[in-house]
XYZ file of C-alpha atoms in Angstrom:
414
model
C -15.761 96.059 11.906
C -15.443 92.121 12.829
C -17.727 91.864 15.957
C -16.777 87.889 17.865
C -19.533 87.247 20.167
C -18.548 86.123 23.689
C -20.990 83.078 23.478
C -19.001 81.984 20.263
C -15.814 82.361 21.684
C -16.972 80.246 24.685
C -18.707 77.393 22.578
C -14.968 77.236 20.453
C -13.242 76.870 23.573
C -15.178 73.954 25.049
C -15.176 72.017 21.591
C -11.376 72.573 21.465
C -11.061 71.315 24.786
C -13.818 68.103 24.503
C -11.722 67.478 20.678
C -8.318 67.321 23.074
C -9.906 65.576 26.013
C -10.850 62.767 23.159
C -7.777 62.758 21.876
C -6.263 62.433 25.484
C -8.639 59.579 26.480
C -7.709 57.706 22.974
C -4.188 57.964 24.111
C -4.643 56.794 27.389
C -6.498 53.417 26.102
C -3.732 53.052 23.779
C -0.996 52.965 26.115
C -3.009 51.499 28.923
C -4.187 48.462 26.645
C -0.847 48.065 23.927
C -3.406 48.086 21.299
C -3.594 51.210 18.715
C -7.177 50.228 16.909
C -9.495 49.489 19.299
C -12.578 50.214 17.772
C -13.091 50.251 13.767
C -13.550 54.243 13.500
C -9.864 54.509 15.156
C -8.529 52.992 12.009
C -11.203 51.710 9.241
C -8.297 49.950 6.862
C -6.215 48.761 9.623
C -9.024 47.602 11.457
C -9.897 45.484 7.940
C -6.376 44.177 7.966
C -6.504 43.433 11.929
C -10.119 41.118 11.320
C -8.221 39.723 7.180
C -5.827 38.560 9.236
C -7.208 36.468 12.280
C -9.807 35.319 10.361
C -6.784 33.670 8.758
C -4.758 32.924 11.521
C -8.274 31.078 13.118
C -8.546 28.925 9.680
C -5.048 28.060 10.460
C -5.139 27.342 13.963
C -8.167 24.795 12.814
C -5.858 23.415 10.145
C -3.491 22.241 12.335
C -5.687 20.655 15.281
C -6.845 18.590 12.303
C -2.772 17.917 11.331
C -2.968 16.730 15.032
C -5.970 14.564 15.013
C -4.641 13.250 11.787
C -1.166 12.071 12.687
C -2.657 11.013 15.970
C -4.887 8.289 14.012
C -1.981 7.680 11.425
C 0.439 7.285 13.490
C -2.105 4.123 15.399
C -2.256 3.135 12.355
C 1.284 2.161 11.096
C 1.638 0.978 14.431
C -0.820 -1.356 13.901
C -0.010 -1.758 10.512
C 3.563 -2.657 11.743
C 2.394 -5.177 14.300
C -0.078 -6.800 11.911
C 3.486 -7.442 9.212
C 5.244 -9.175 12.640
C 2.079 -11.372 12.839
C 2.366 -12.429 9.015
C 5.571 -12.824 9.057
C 5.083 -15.009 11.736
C 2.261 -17.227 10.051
C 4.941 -17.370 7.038
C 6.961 -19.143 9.028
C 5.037 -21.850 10.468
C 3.809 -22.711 7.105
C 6.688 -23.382 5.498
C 8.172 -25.218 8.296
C 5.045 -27.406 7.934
C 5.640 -28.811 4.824
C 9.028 -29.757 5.514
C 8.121 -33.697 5.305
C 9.227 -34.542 9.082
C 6.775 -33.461 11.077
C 4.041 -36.292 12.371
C 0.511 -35.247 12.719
C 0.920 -34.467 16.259
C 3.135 -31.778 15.317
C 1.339 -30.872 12.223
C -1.840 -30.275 14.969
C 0.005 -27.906 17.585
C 1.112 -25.932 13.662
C -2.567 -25.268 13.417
C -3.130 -24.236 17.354
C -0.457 -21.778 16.617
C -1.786 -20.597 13.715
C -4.964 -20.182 15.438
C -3.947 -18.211 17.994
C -2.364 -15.861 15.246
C -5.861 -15.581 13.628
C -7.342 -14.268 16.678
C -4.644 -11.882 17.067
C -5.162 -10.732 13.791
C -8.973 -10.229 14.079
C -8.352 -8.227 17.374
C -6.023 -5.785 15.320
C -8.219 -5.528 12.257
C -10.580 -4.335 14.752
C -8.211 -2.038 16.045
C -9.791 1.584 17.217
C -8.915 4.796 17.735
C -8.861 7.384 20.894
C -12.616 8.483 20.382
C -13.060 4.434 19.954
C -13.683 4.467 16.112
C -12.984 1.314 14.149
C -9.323 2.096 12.431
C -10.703 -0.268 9.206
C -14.043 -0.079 8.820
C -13.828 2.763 6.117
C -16.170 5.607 7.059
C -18.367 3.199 9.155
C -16.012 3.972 12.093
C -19.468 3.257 14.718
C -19.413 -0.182 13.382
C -17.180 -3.186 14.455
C -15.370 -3.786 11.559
C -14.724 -7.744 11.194
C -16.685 -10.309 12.960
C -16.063 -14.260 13.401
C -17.947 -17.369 13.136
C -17.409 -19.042 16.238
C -18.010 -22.564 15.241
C -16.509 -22.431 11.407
C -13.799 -19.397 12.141
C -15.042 -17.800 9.331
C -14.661 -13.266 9.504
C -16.655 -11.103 7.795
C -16.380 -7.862 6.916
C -19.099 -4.990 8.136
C -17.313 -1.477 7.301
C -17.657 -0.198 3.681
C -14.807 0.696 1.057
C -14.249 4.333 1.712
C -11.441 5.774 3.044
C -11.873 8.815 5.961
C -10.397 12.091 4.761
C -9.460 15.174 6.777
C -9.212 18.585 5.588
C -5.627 20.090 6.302
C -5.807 23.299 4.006
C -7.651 25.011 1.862
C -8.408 23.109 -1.483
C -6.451 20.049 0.501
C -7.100 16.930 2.342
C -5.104 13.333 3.925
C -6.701 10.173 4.093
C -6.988 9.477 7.527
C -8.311 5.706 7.813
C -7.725 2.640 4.940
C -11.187 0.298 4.466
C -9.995 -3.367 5.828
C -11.840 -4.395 2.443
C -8.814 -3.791 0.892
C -6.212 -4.783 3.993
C -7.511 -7.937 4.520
C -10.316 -9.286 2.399
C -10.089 -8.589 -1.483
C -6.366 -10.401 -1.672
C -6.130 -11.389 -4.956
C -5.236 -15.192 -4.737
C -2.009 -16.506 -6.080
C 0.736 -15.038 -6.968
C -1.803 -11.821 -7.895
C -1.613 -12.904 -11.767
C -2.588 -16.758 -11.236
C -3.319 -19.643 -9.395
C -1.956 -22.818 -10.423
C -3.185 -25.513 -8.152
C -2.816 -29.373 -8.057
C -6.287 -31.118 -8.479
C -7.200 -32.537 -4.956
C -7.754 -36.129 -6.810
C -4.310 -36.506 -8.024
C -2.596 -39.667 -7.194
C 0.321 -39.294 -7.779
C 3.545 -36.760 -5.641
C 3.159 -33.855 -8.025
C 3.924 -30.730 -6.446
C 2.938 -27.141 -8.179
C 6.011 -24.820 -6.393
C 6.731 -21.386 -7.366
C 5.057 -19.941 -10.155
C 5.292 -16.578 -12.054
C 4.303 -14.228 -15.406
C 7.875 -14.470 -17.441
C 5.833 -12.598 -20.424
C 3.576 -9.939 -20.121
C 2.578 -10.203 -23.684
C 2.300 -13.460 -23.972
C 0.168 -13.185 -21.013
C -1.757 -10.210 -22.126
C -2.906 -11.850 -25.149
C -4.026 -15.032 -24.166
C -6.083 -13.072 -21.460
C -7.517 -11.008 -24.070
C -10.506 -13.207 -24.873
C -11.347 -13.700 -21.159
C -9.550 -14.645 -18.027
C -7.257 -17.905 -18.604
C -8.705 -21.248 -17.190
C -6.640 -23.796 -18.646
C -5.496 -27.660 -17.149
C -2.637 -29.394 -17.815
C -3.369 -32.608 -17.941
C -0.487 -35.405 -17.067
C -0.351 -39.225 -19.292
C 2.096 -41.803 -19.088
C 6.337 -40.934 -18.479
C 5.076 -37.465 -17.365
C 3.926 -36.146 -21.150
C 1.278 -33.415 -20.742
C -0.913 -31.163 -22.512
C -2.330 -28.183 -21.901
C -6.535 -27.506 -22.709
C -8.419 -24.449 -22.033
C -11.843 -24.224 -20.029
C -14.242 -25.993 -23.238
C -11.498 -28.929 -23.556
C -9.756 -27.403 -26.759
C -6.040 -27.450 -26.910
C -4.475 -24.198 -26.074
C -1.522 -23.237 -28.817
C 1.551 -21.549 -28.896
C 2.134 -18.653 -30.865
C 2.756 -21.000 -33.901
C -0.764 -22.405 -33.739
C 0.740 -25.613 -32.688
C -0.378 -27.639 -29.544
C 0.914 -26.929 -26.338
C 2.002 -30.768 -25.350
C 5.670 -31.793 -23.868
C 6.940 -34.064 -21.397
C 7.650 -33.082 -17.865
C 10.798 -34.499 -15.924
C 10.652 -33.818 -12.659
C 12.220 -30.632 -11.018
C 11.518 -29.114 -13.734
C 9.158 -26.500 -15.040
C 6.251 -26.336 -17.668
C 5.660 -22.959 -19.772
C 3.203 -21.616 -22.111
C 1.200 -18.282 -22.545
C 3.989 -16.446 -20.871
C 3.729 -17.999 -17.638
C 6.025 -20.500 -15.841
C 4.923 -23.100 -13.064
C 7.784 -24.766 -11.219
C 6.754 -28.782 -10.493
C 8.358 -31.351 -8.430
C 7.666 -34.803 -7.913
C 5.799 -37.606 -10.268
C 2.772 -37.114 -11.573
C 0.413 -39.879 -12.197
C -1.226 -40.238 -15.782
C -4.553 -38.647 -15.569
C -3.334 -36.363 -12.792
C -4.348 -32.255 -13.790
C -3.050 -28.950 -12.744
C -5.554 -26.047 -13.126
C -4.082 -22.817 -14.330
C -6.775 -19.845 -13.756
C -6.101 -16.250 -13.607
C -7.397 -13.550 -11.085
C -10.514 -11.718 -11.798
C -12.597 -10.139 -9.568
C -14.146 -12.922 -7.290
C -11.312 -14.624 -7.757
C -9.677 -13.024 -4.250
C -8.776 -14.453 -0.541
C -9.186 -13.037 2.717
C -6.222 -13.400 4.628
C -8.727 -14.858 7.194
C -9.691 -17.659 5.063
C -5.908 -17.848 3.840
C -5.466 -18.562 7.453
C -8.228 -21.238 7.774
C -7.289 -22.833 4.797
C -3.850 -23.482 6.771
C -5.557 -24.466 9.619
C -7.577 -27.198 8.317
C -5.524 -28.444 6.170
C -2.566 -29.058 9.152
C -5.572 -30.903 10.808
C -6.707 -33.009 7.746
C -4.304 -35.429 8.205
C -3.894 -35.491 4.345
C -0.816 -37.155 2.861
C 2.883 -35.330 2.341
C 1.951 -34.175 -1.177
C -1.475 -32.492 -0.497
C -0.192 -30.782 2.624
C 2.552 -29.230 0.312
C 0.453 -28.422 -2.465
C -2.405 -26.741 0.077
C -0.155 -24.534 1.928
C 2.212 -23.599 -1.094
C -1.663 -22.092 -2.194
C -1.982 -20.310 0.858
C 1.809 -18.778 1.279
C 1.258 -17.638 -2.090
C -1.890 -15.906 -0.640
C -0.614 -14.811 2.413
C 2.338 -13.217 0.389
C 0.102 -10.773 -1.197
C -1.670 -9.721 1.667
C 1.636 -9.330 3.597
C 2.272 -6.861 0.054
C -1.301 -5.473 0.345
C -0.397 -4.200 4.498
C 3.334 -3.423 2.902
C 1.659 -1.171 0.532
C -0.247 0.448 2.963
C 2.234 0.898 5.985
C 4.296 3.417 2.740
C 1.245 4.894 2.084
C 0.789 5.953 5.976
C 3.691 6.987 6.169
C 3.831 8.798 3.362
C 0.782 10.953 4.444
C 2.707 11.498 7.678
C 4.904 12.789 6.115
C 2.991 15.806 4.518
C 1.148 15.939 7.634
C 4.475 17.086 9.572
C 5.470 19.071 6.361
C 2.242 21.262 6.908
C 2.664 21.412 9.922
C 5.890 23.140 9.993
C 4.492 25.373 6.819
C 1.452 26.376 9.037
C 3.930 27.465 12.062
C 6.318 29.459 9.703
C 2.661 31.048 8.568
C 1.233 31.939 11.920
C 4.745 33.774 13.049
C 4.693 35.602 9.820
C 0.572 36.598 10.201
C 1.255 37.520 13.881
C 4.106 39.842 13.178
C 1.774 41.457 9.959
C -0.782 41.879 12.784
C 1.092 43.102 15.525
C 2.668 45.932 13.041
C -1.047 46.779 12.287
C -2.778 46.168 16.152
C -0.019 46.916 18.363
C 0.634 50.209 19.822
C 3.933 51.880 19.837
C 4.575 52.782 23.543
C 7.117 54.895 23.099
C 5.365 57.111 20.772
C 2.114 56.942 22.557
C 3.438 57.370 25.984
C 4.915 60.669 24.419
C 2.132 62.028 22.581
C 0.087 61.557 26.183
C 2.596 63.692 27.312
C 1.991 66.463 24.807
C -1.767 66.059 24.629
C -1.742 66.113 28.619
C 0.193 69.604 28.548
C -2.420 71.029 25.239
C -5.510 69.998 27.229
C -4.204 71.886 30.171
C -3.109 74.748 28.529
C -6.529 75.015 27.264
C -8.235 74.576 30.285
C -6.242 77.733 32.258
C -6.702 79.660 28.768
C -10.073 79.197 28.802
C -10.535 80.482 32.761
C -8.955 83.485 32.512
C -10.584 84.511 29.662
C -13.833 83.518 31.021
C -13.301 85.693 33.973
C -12.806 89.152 31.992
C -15.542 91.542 31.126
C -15.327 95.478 30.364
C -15.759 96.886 33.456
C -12.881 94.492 34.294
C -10.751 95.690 31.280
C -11.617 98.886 31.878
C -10.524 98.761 35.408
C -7.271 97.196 34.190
């Protein structure tokens, strides 16, 4: 004989009906709230793939304020970049309408006010800052004012460093943010970025060094191979020349023969795969310097800009004028290619900025419909199982009062 004690029976009652009343206060929070996990025990892997997934969606979030931040400051910069190629292009063409061979000195004077109004312009956007008021080309030395200028010689100097700023856009990737204004605007390799042939200042005679280029790499290569090129040509009588290298010995052609020819004006004089367009008459005893770039051997579009300056206010003759600023538009020309480069390369990393940016949103959608699946409580299920735990609880409840309410004498009266 099974014997169920009444205190038992009473003690299984009240746990079923705390277990229900759980499960009924569960529901409630559920529907009440739209969220099915709200505490880890509710759902130990869901509530793993709940905190997997907005620690992701944070990361991402992060990721693209920085896309902001970044396009924000790339998209100053090609706008600076963009105004600074208008300025250029500008100085371009007041130096080669200054050595048309009309102008008087008068004219040749107002040239160089011009031009130094454009140097000031360009100083003010090479120090160019941002919305937090970082210097946009000082490298990563955005605190510091990135060019400064000699009042009395006009001279600008650079302060920032060579670095360029970086921001972190992903994980494993970053965009440079910022380009030093070492490379912008200072380290311009003079010339035509191979060379420099120049007139010597002494000549006497209308010699004028024009355009001048590489027309063989090899050529070039090799003579280069024993150290940078510094070679003269050196003018006699009825334009004959030859051609010497830094100690005075003859340079050679390929042959081993002496470079040496005669020059007739308009023309051109090659040798060592290089090419150097001449008008005019030399003078015998007049030299043209032929030296290629090396490292010091660079221009600051500053001092490219001086250079133009004083020489429109020298009051030098016809020939030296044209000989000076053929120099410095051969300068200026590579730093106009230098900000050219540049303004692709900006744009460029705006580019993958907006191309991450539309990756990250297609991301977040995807991570927020993973997490509402997981987080998200179906209300139509829930609002239904409230129902049914509503009607259990209370079923229990009005089983457990009438049995509490019988004893023997009762059932024995019954």
């Amino acid at each position: 004989m099974i014997r169920i004690s009444t205190s038992w029976m009473y003690q299984q009652s009240v746990s079923t009906m705390l277990a229900q009343q759980s499960e009924l206060n569960e529901t409630e929070n559920q529907v009440s709230t739209g969220i099915a996990i709200n505490v880890p025990s509710d759902n130990p892997t869901g509530a793993a793939q709940i905190v997997g997934l907005n620690h992701i969606m944070a990361e991402n979030t992060q990721y693209s304020t920085n896309i902001t931040n970044a396009n924000t400051q790339l998209s100053t910069e090609s706008s600076t970049l963009s105004s600074v190629t208008n300025l250029l292009n500008s100085v371009n063409d007041v130096g080669l309408s200054s050595i048309n061979g009309t102008m008087s000195q008068s004219d040749l004077s107002n040239l160089a006010t011009e031009l130094t109004q454009y140097r000031d312009q360009l100083l003010q956007l090479a120090n160019t800052t941002n919305a937090n008021g970082q210097s946009l080309f000082a490298g990563t030395s955005t605190a510091t004012t990135a060019f400064t200028q000699d009042s009395s010689t006009g001279a600008v100097t650079y302060a920032g460093n060579d670095q360029q700023t970086f921001t972190t856009i992903g994980s494993g990737l970053q965009v440079a943010t910022g380009d030093p204004g070492s490379s912008l605007f200072m380290d311009i390799p003079a010339g035509n970025g191979s060379f420099v042939a120049s007139a010597n200042s002494s000549n006497t005679g209308t010699l004028v060094v024009g355009a001048n280029s590489v027309t063989d790499q090899s050529a070039w290569n090799a003579a280069n191979a024993s150290g940078p090129v510094d070679d003269t040509i050196t003018f006699g009588a009825n334009g004959t020349y030859s051609v010497t290298d830094a100690n005075g010995n003859p340079v050679t052609d390929s042959s081993g023969n002496p470079i040496t020819g005669t020059y007739t004006a308009g023309g051109s004089i090659s040798f060592d795969g290089v090419s150097i367009s001449l008008s005019g008459t030399p003078a015998s005893g007049d030299t043209v310097n032929v030296q290629a770039d090396t490292a010091s051997n660079t221009q600051s579009v500053f001092t490219t800009l001086n250079n133009m300056i004083n020489a429109l206010q020298s009051g030098e003759s016809s020939t030296q004028l044209t000989n000076t600023m053929n120099r410095q538009l051969e300068s200026l020309s590579q730093a106009m290619s230098a900000v050219s480069n540049t303004s692709v390369s900006v744009g460029t990393r705006i580019d993958t900025l907006t191309q991450q940016s539309s990756d990250y949103s297609d991301l977040n959608t995807t991570y927020q419909t993973a997490l509402t699946s997981v987080q998200d409580v179906d209300a139509a299920t829930a609002i239904s199982n409230l129902s049914l735990q509503s009607t259990a609880l209370q079923a229990s409840q009005e089983a457990f009062a009438k049995v509490q309410g019988n004893s023997l004498f009762n059932y024995l009266q019954g």
